[in-house]
Amino acid sequence: AEVEETLKRIQAHKGVMATMVINAEGIPVRTTLDNSTTVQYAGLLHQLTVKARSTVRDLDPQNDLTFLRIRSKKHEIMIAPDKEYLLIVIQNPCE
Amino acid sequence: MEIIYVYTRKRSEFGRPCSFSDRPATVNVDIPPDPSMASNFVLRNPVDSSVQHTSDISAHEVNTERVEVESRGVNHVEGGWPKDINPQEMEQTIRFRKKVEKDENYINTIMHLGTLMEHCVKQNNAINIYEEYFGEEDTAEVEDEPPSAKTINVISKLTSFFDVLLSKRDPNVTKRTATHLSWHPDTCRKLAVAYSSLEFQQNTKDMSFDSYIWDLENSNKPELVLKPSSPLVSLEYNPKDSHVLVGGCYNGQMAYWDTRKGGLPVEVSTVELSHRDPVYGAIWLQSKTGTECFSASTDGQVLWWDIRKLSEPTESLVLDITRKGLLENALGAISLEFEPTMPTKFMVGTEQGIIIACNRKAKTPPEKITSTYSSHIGPVYALARNPFYPKVFLSVGDWTARIWSEETKESPIMWTKCHLSYLTDGCWSTVRPSVFFTTRSDGTLDVWDFLFKQNNPSLSLKVCNEPLSSLRLQDNGCIIGCGSKLGTVTLLEISSGLCTLQRNEKTLATAMFERETKREKILEARHREMRLKERARSEGQGTEVEETLLEDPQEVLDRARREFFEVIEAEMQRRTRAEARGLLSKVPGMAWTCTCSRDPPLPRGRGQGSVSAFQVKDHMADEVAMQEEESQLPKDKEEEEEEEKG
C-alpha cells in the first residue's frame, strides 16, 4: 500500500516518463511501460548497474554505489540500486 | 711430425684444361702405432671433466591471424523467470509478481529507494545543472599553429579475407590502383572507391573487378562490394539520391548501382553504344529528375546518359577542336569537370594537354566547343573550378598545377613551380577560396595556400611510398581521402587553420585573382599587338615577293646577285659599326641612339605609341639587329629613348 503510494508519487512528478521496479534476475516486478521495452531496459540496465557497482568497489573497497544517472540527449535515466531490486525512473528534465 | 705430399706441375702446363682420370686409391702415408711411446704417458683415474646439460630450446615467432570482430546486437528476450513459471502465461507471471510484492524486504527496499529517487527527481526539476554557462565567449583568435594533417584511417584492401571467400584464386591478390574516390553526399562517413588497373593490358586473370564502399567506422571490411562486369575507373555518388552511384568501366560501359539493391549493377549500358576506351570521367548532372549524368573517355567522345535508360546515350559530342566532328581528329578526354551552378557549361581535360570548354546548349555540334586552352605538356589529370569563384579553375597535369581564368585563354594566371614528379590529381578546398590540394606520383600530398605562399606548398606530406592516384575532399573541408597505386586509401584530417575561413580571406582572394587576371590580360594584349606587327611586316615583304615573281629568269638572277652583295655589304657595315660601338660607350641604349643618328631618317611606316617604345626597350637586342639589317628608324623613337635615359 505504501509502496503503491510512493511509486504513484514519483510517477506524478513533472517530467517523469516511466517508472520500473526490477528484481535481481531481471524480471520486471512493476512497470508503467509495455512489456518488451521494460524487458529491454531491464536486461541492459541491470548489467550496467552491476558493472558500475563493481567499478566503484574496485576503486575503493569501502565504497559502494548509491545512485546512477545516465543523461542522454532525449532524457535522463535514473537508477537506484539495491541488493535485490532496482528502481528505474526515466525523466525528461525541463530545460 | 709433418705429413707432406708434394704435387708438381710444369710451368708450361699451367692453364691447361684439367683432364681428370680415375685411379684406384693409393696409400700415401702409413703410420703404424708405436707401443714404445706409451711409456711417455701416465694413466690417470679418476679424471675431472665438466659436463653441461641444457634442454634444447628454440625461439619461434608466431603471428596470429587477424581476428575478425563484428559488432552484433542481441535483443534481450524475456528470461530470468524461475523454472516453474512459464513467461508466456499471464496468470503465472501475475501471481509471481503479486507474491514478490508481498515480500517484506521488497517493501522496505522500495521505501528507501523511493525517497532517494524522489530527491533526485526534484533536483532535476529544480535546476538543470548541465546548461551552457559560457556560451558567449568569442572564438575569434587567429590560428597560430602551423598547418598539419593527421592520418585518421588507412583502408587497405584485405587480401586474407578474400582468400577465405574465393579459395580458387591465387593467394597473392593483385593490387589495383584506387582510381577514383567519392564521398557519400550526406553523411560523409562512407567512401566509395573505384579500383582498377590502369596499366595497359596488365589485367591478370585473377584480378577481381570489384569496387568497394567503405564505412569509416569499420575499415577492415567494406560495407558493400560492387561487382561490375569490368573494373570501374570512375565512380560517383548521386548528390541528390545518396543510394545511387554511377560508375564508368574500363571497357567503356556505364553502370549504375542502387546500394539498397546489393552489389550487382541495376543496369549497364550496351557495349555497342558506349565508349571504346576506359571511362575516365563520370559526373552527375543537375536535372529535375536527378537521373542524368555524362561521361568522357579517351576515345574522344563525351556522352550524356539518363540512367533510367542506359541502353543508349541521349546525346554525344566528339572532342574535335577543328570543330568538324570527326572522330579521327578527336582528342582523348582524361578528366571532366562540371559545376552545378553553371549547368550548361563543362570542361574536359584531354590527354594531349588541351582543356576544352564546352557549352552543352549550343545549337550545332561544332559550336558546342566554345574555347580551348592549351595548358600542359602531358595529360590534364584533374580539372576543378574554384567553388567560390567559378571563373577561376585549376588544372593539374605534367609537373605543375595551373590556375586559369576563363577570360585569358593563352596562359594561366598563376602556376606552381615544376616539381620533380608528376602531379596526378588536385582539388580545391570547399571552405577556403585560396587553398587547394595536389597529389604527386612520389606519394606526396601538397596543400597550397596561394594567399600565404606561392612558391611552395604550405604543407607537404609524404603519405605513402607508391604514387598517389586520386584525391577527394569531404564536403566539410576537413577530411581528405587519397588513393594510391597499390589500392591503399588514406584519410587525413587537416588542421583547422587550413579549413576555417580566415577573416579577410574572401576579399583578399578576390583581389588576388583579379590582379592576376588583369596582368594576364595586359600581357595577352601586348602579345597580340606584337603578333599583328609581325604579320603586317611579313605581309609587306610578301607583296614585294609577289611582284618580283613576274620577272623572267635572267632578271631574277641579276636581282639575286645584287641583293646578295647588298646583304654582304650591310653585314660588313654592321660589323664595323659594332666595333665602333664597343669603343664609344658601354650603355647599349646610348650607343644605339648614337649609331642611329648616323642613319638617314626614314619614313615612319610603323605604328607609334608608348607600347612600341616599351617593346623596343624590352627586346633591345632583337630590335637592334633588326634595325640595322633593315635600316628603318623613325626619328622620334630616338628622341623618346634619349628622354627616358636622361
Tab-separated table of N, CA and C in Angstrom, chain A residues 2-4 6-7 9-10 13-14 16 21 25 27-30 35 39-40 43 66-67 69 71 76 78-82 84-89 91 93-95, chain B residues 74-82 96-97 100-101 103 105-130:
chain	number	residue	atom	x	y	z
A	2	GLU	N	1.817	1.297	0.919
A	2	GLU	CA	2.719	2.459	0.906
A	2	GLU	C	3.574	2.460	-0.332
A	3	VAL	N	3.888	1.218	-0.729
A	3	VAL	CA	4.685	1.075	-1.942
A	3	VAL	C	3.969	1.711	-3.104
A	4	GLU	N	2.675	1.398	-3.191
A	4	GLU	CA	1.879	1.968	-4.278
A	4	GLU	C	1.925	3.476	-4.247
A	6	THR	N	4.098	5.464	-2.849
A	6	THR	CA	5.399	6.033	-3.208
A	6	THR	C	5.583	6.064	-4.710
A	7	LEU	N	5.290	4.938	-5.301
A	7	LEU	CA	5.513	4.872	-6.745
A	7	LEU	C	4.601	5.839	-7.488
A	9	ARG	N	3.502	8.613	-6.381
A	9	ARG	CA	4.000	9.970	-6.146
A	9	ARG	C	5.139	10.300	-7.101
A	10	ILE	N	6.035	9.303	-7.224
A	10	ILE	CA	7.175	9.524	-8.123
A	10	ILE	C	6.681	9.726	-9.554
A	13	HIS	N	5.446	13.260	-10.551
A	13	HIS	CA	6.331	14.418	-10.652
A	13	HIS	C	6.437	14.902	-12.084
A	14	LYS	N	6.846	16.174	-12.192
A	14	LYS	CA	6.928	16.769	-13.520
A	14	LYS	C	8.039	16.109	-14.330
A	16	VAL	N	8.424	13.096	-15.404
A	16	VAL	CA	8.706	11.669	-15.285
A	16	VAL	C	7.950	10.934	-16.378
A	21	VAL	N	10.254	-1.238	-11.500
A	21	VAL	CA	10.960	-1.938	-10.434
A	21	VAL	C	11.386	-3.290	-10.993
A	25	GLU	N	16.966	-10.813	-10.828
A	25	GLU	CA	17.112	-11.670	-12.015
A	25	GLU	C	16.699	-10.977	-13.296
A	27	ILE	N	13.708	-9.563	-13.759
A	27	ILE	CA	12.280	-9.691	-14.015
A	27	ILE	C	11.597	-8.393	-13.585
A	28	PRO	N	10.854	-7.813	-14.490
A	28	PRO	CA	10.170	-6.568	-14.093
A	28	PRO	C	9.001	-6.881	-13.162
A	29	VAL	N	9.103	-6.328	-11.963
A	29	VAL	CA	8.046	-6.576	-10.998
A	29	VAL	C	6.923	-5.572	-11.187
A	30	ARG	N	7.311	-4.360	-11.431
A	30	ARG	CA	6.313	-3.304	-11.502
A	30	ARG	C	6.763	-2.336	-12.567
A	35	ASN	N	5.631	-4.285	-22.055
A	35	ASN	CA	6.495	-5.375	-21.614
A	35	ASN	C	7.820	-5.442	-22.369
A	39	VAL	N	11.414	-5.114	-20.656
A	39	VAL	CA	12.370	-6.228	-20.642
A	39	VAL	C	13.717	-5.769	-21.187
A	40	GLN	N	13.669	-4.945	-22.224
A	40	GLN	CA	14.919	-4.448	-22.793
A	40	GLN	C	15.675	-3.596	-21.777
A	43	GLY	N	17.184	-5.824	-18.887
A	43	GLY	CA	18.416	-6.538	-19.176
A	43	GLY	C	19.614	-5.614	-19.241
A	66	THR	N	25.572	4.209	-4.834
A	66	THR	CA	24.285	4.584	-4.265
A	66	THR	C	23.276	4.978	-5.328
A	67	PHE	N	23.758	5.606	-6.393
A	67	PHE	CA	22.809	6.093	-7.381
A	67	PHE	C	23.513	6.187	-8.724
A	69	ARG	N	23.044	7.899	-12.653
A	69	ARG	CA	22.243	8.743	-13.531
A	69	ARG	C	22.849	8.698	-14.925
A	71	ARG	N	22.516	10.582	-18.391
A	71	ARG	CA	21.840	11.681	-19.049
A	71	ARG	C	22.092	11.572	-20.550
A	76	GLU	N	16.688	11.545	-19.149
A	76	GLU	CA	17.634	11.084	-18.145
A	76	GLU	C	17.099	9.821	-17.505
A	78	MET	N	17.418	7.391	-14.366
A	78	MET	CA	17.940	7.362	-13.004
A	78	MET	C	17.711	5.985	-12.406
A	79	ILE	N	18.780	5.442	-11.858
A	79	ILE	CA	18.688	4.081	-11.332
A	79	ILE	C	19.077	4.092	-9.864
A	80	ALA	N	18.195	3.589	-9.024
A	80	ALA	CA	18.521	3.468	-7.609
A	80	ALA	C	18.710	1.975	-7.338
A	81	PRO	N	19.964	1.565	-7.120
A	81	PRO	CA	20.212	0.127	-6.998
A	81	PRO	C	20.138	-0.345	-5.548
A	82	ASP	N	19.857	-1.602	-5.440
A	82	ASP	CA	19.831	-2.209	-4.112
A	82	ASP	C	20.341	-3.628	-4.281
A	84	GLU	N	18.797	-6.390	-3.943
A	84	GLU	CA	17.897	-7.290	-4.654
A	84	GLU	C	17.100	-6.642	-5.765
A	85	TYR	N	16.809	-5.377	-5.634
A	85	TYR	CA	15.921	-4.739	-6.596
A	85	TYR	C	16.555	-3.495	-7.176
A	86	LEU	N	15.976	-3.091	-8.309
A	86	LEU	CA	16.408	-1.850	-8.954
A	86	LEU	C	15.183	-0.987	-9.181
A	87	LEU	N	15.294	0.287	-8.814
A	87	LEU	CA	14.207	1.206	-9.116
A	87	LEU	C	14.689	2.121	-10.239
A	88	ILE	N	13.982	2.107	-11.343
A	88	ILE	CA	14.413	2.885	-12.518
A	88	ILE	C	13.348	3.913	-12.851
A	89	VAL	N	13.803	5.154	-13.018
A	89	VAL	CA	12.879	6.227	-13.393
A	89	VAL	C	13.448	6.937	-14.621
A	91	GLN	N	13.168	10.273	-16.774
A	91	GLN	CA	12.606	11.607	-16.649
A	91	GLN	C	13.104	12.488	-17.776
A	93	PRO	N	14.164	16.000	-18.166
A	93	PRO	CA	14.402	17.193	-17.357
A	93	PRO	C	14.017	18.444	-18.133
A	94	CYS	N	13.385	19.352	-17.447
A	94	CYS	CA	12.904	20.535	-18.142
A	94	CYS	C	14.063	21.477	-18.392
A	95	GLU	N	14.226	21.861	-19.637
A	95	GLU	CA	15.325	22.773	-19.967
A	95	GLU	C	14.791	23.901	-20.797
B	74	VAL	N	22.284	-7.989	-29.495
B	74	VAL	CA	21.409	-9.082	-29.054
B	74	VAL	C	20.235	-8.460	-28.325
B	75	ASN	N	19.104	-8.863	-28.712
B	75	ASN	CA	17.926	-8.333	-28.061
B	75	ASN	C	17.522	-9.247	-26.920
B	76	HIS	N	17.337	-8.633	-25.803
B	76	HIS	CA	17.030	-9.436	-24.623
B	76	HIS	C	15.563	-9.840	-24.654
B	77	VAL	N	15.372	-11.085	-24.676
B	77	VAL	CA	14.000	-11.587	-24.652
B	77	VAL	C	13.731	-12.038	-23.227
B	78	GLU	N	12.520	-12.136	-22.914
B	78	GLU	CA	12.144	-12.489	-21.537
B	78	GLU	C	12.939	-13.654	-21.001
B	79	GLY	N	13.511	-13.436	-19.901
B	79	GLY	CA	14.273	-14.511	-19.290
B	79	GLY	C	14.373	-14.228	-17.821
B	80	GLY	N	14.992	-15.081	-17.119
B	80	GLY	CA	15.173	-14.823	-15.703
B	80	GLY	C	14.031	-15.291	-14.833
B	81	TRP	N	13.002	-15.722	-15.439
B	81	TRP	CA	11.906	-16.248	-14.629
B	81	TRP	C	12.317	-17.581	-14.016
B	82	PRO	N	11.843	-17.859	-12.827
B	82	PRO	CA	12.161	-19.156	-12.202
B	82	PRO	C	11.617	-20.301	-13.047
B	96	PHE	N	3.206	-14.493	-9.671
B	96	PHE	CA	4.575	-14.340	-9.175
B	96	PHE	C	4.811	-12.920	-8.718
B	97	ARG	N	4.359	-12.007	-9.528
B	97	ARG	CA	4.579	-10.607	-9.186
B	97	ARG	C	3.894	-10.253	-7.874
B	100	VAL	N	5.869	-11.419	-5.018
B	100	VAL	CA	7.041	-10.609	-4.724
B	100	VAL	C	6.633	-9.357	-3.976
B	101	GLU	N	5.528	-8.799	-4.386
B	101	GLU	CA	5.146	-7.533	-3.783
B	101	GLU	C	4.746	-7.682	-2.319
B	103	ASP	N	6.384	-9.445	-0.289
B	103	ASP	CA	7.607	-9.691	0.463
B	103	ASP	C	7.973	-8.457	1.273
B	105	ASN	N	10.872	-7.547	2.499
B	105	ASN	CA	12.117	-6.961	2.023
B	105	ASN	C	11.826	-5.984	0.878
B	106	TYR	N	10.919	-6.433	0.053
B	106	TYR	CA	10.568	-5.596	-1.095
B	106	TYR	C	10.032	-4.248	-0.630
B	107	ILE	N	9.162	-4.304	0.334
B	107	ILE	CA	8.529	-3.052	0.784
B	107	ILE	C	9.571	-2.108	1.361
B	108	ASN	N	10.428	-2.631	2.187
B	108	ASN	CA	11.447	-1.757	2.784
B	108	ASN	C	12.353	-1.160	1.733
B	109	THR	N	12.762	-2.029	0.835
B	109	THR	CA	13.686	-1.548	-0.193
B	109	THR	C	13.060	-0.425	-0.999
B	110	ILE	N	11.828	-0.661	-1.380
B	110	ILE	CA	11.199	0.340	-2.244
B	110	ILE	C	10.998	1.650	-1.495
B	111	MET	N	10.664	1.583	-0.232
B	111	MET	CA	10.506	2.831	0.513
B	111	MET	C	11.806	3.605	0.519
B	112	HIS	N	12.856	2.865	0.777
B	112	HIS	CA	14.161	3.523	0.847
B	112	HIS	C	14.556	4.108	-0.501
B	113	LEU	N	14.435	3.270	-1.505
B	113	LEU	CA	14.824	3.751	-2.830
B	113	LEU	C	13.914	4.870	-3.307
B	114	GLY	N	12.679	4.780	-2.908
B	114	GLY	CA	11.727	5.786	-3.356
B	114	GLY	C	12.102	7.178	-2.893
B	115	THR	N	12.493	7.261	-1.615
B	115	THR	CA	12.871	8.592	-1.122
B	115	THR	C	14.094	9.103	-1.857
B	116	LEU	N	15.041	8.205	-2.066
B	116	LEU	CA	16.258	8.592	-2.775
B	116	LEU	C	15.926	9.118	-4.172
B	117	MET	N	15.085	8.390	-4.835
B	117	MET	CA	14.734	8.750	-6.205
B	117	MET	C	13.982	10.064	-6.256
B	118	GLU	N	13.085	10.234	-5.307
B	118	GLU	CA	12.324	11.486	-5.323
B	118	GLU	C	13.230	12.682	-5.190
B	119	HIS	N	14.187	12.526	-4.340
B	119	HIS	CA	15.146	13.604	-4.141
B	119	HIS	C	15.783	14.002	-5.473
B	120	CYS	N	16.229	12.983	-6.214
B	120	CYS	CA	16.893	13.293	-7.491
B	120	CYS	C	15.930	13.861	-8.514
B	121	VAL	N	14.745	13.339	-8.533
B	121	VAL	CA	13.770	13.844	-9.498
B	121	VAL	C	13.470	15.309	-9.228
B	122	LYS	N	13.342	15.617	-7.974
B	122	LYS	CA	13.070	17.023	-7.642
B	122	LYS	C	14.250	17.902	-7.996
B	123	GLN	N	15.426	17.335	-7.757
B	123	GLN	CA	16.642	18.061	-8.123
B	123	GLN	C	16.622	18.433	-9.596
B	124	ASN	N	16.286	17.441	-10.401
B	124	ASN	CA	16.251	17.667	-11.842
B	124	ASN	C	15.257	18.736	-12.204
B	125	ASN	N	14.130	18.696	-11.548
B	125	ASN	CA	13.114	19.678	-11.882
B	125	ASN	C	13.484	21.063	-11.403
B	126	ALA	N	14.307	21.117	-10.371
B	126	ALA	CA	14.624	22.436	-9.822
B	126	ALA	C	15.586	23.193	-10.717
B	127	ILE	N	16.653	22.533	-11.078
B	127	ILE	CA	17.649	23.272	-11.855
B	127	ILE	C	18.320	22.309	-12.826
B	128	ASN	N	18.673	22.828	-13.942
B	128	ASN	CA	19.352	22.000	-14.937
B	128	ASN	C	20.851	22.245	-14.779
B	129	ILE	N	21.513	21.284	-14.235
B	129	ILE	CA	22.923	21.571	-13.944
B	129	ILE	C	23.817	21.475	-15.167
B	130	TYR	N	23.281	21.031	-16.248
B	130	TYR	CA	24.130	20.852	-17.427
B	130	TYR	C	23.952	21.937	-18.453
